[in-house]
Amino acid sequence: QAAWCVLPSRVLLVLTSQKGIQMYESDGSIMVYWHALDVAEHLPVHADASSGLSAGTSSGLVLVFDIPPKGTNITVSEVLEQHHDAITDIAAELGQAPDGAGDLVTADDAGTLCIWSTGEEFTLLSKIPAFGCCCASVKLWNGIVAAGYGNGQIRLYEAATGLLRAEVNAHARWIYALDLAPQTGKLLSGAEDSFVHIWKLSRNPDTDNVEIEHCHAECVTDTQVCGARFCDPEGNSFAVTGYDLSEIYCYGRA
């Protein structure tokens, strides 16, 4: 995986592989840190709400790194051990978390979700048990956890309590990608069934219930979608790719 991790005082380009984690300045010019691994690990990575960065391993560990405002004095500050299966995705709060809600969520290959409150130390707020299906992608927005599963479902949970608020049979096959547009609450889902769907997340102002509305569907013909991302914070355009593709398809408003 490759990702730009936006921290309060700097932006790092982070590359992860089976051999370890490489952290570069945002333009890729200088490598500022290298974290080697003794065994082959899959490593999803994400910036968290504090000044750190989190990476997950195939053994179920979540590594938390302390990142200084500048320089190369990067250290592993904490190791989180709540998962017993490979970490598949990590997501930080993209909107405004309600009081008491977590600001980081981790997902694993069995489908277990852990919701954390970050700070000087990470605190586990809620652990959502697995139900026999892998959670391949997860997002967190305004206290809502959106999780995409191997059975094609999208499930929405409260980040404060872990309670299930909504579930949608969104795809016919495995969901591999979720993305959220933080300014509008649009949710993008891409799956092996060749479809990309756009949804709108919101809270009912009268009941505070979590609601999801379908907005758009796009079929990428003969393509098992494995990656999909919005290209802007409003969710007006998005990019898609699939297995065995050397192209990236970009979609936008006409």
mmCIF file with all atom_site columns, C-alpha atoms in Angstrom, residues 10 19 29 63 87 123 137 143 146 187 189 191 221:
data_model
loop_
_atom_site.group_PDB
_atom_site.id
_atom_site.type_symbol
_atom_site.label_atom_id
_atom_site.label_alt_id
_atom_site.label_comp_id
_atom_site.label_asym_id
_atom_site.label_entity_id
_atom_site.label_seq_id
_atom_site.pdbx_PDB_ins_code
_atom_site.Cartn_x
_atom_site.Cartn_y
_atom_site.Cartn_z
_atom_site.occupancy
_atom_site.B_iso_or_equiv
_atom_site.pdbx_formal_charge
_atom_site.auth_seq_id
_atom_site.auth_comp_id
_atom_site.auth_asym_id
_atom_site.auth_atom_id
_atom_site.pdbx_PDB_model_num
ATOM 1  C CA . ARG A 1 10  ? 3.761   17.420 8.304   1.00 0.00 ? 10  ARG A CA 1
ATOM 2  C CA . LYS A 1 19  ? 9.560   -6.397 4.101   1.00 0.00 ? 19  LYS A CA 1
ATOM 3  C CA . SER A 1 29  ? 12.627  12.851 -2.301  1.00 0.00 ? 29  SER A CA 1
ATOM 4  C CA . LEU A 1 63  ? 1.835   -0.505 15.383  1.00 0.00 ? 63  LEU A CA 1
ATOM 5  C CA . ILE A 1 87  ? -5.379  -6.375 9.836   1.00 0.00 ? 87  ILE A CA 1
ATOM 6  C CA . THR A 1 123 ? -8.039  3.400  24.486  1.00 0.00 ? 123 THR A CA 1
ATOM 7  C CA . SER A 1 137 ? -12.411 -1.843 3.983   1.00 0.00 ? 137 SER A CA 1
ATOM 8  C CA . GLY A 1 143 ? -19.079 9.167  14.468  1.00 0.00 ? 143 GLY A CA 1
ATOM 9  C CA . ALA A 1 146 ? -18.872 2.337  7.478   1.00 0.00 ? 146 ALA A CA 1
ATOM 10 C CA . LEU A 1 187 ? -19.614 6.997  0.457   1.00 0.00 ? 187 LEU A CA 1
ATOM 11 C CA . SER A 1 189 ? -18.042 1.369  -2.685  1.00 0.00 ? 189 SER A CA 1
ATOM 12 C CA . ALA A 1 191 ? -16.573 -4.596 -5.577  1.00 0.00 ? 191 ALA A CA 1
ATOM 13 C CA . THR A 1 221 ? -17.523 -3.539 -17.758 1.00 0.00 ? 221 THR A CA 1
#
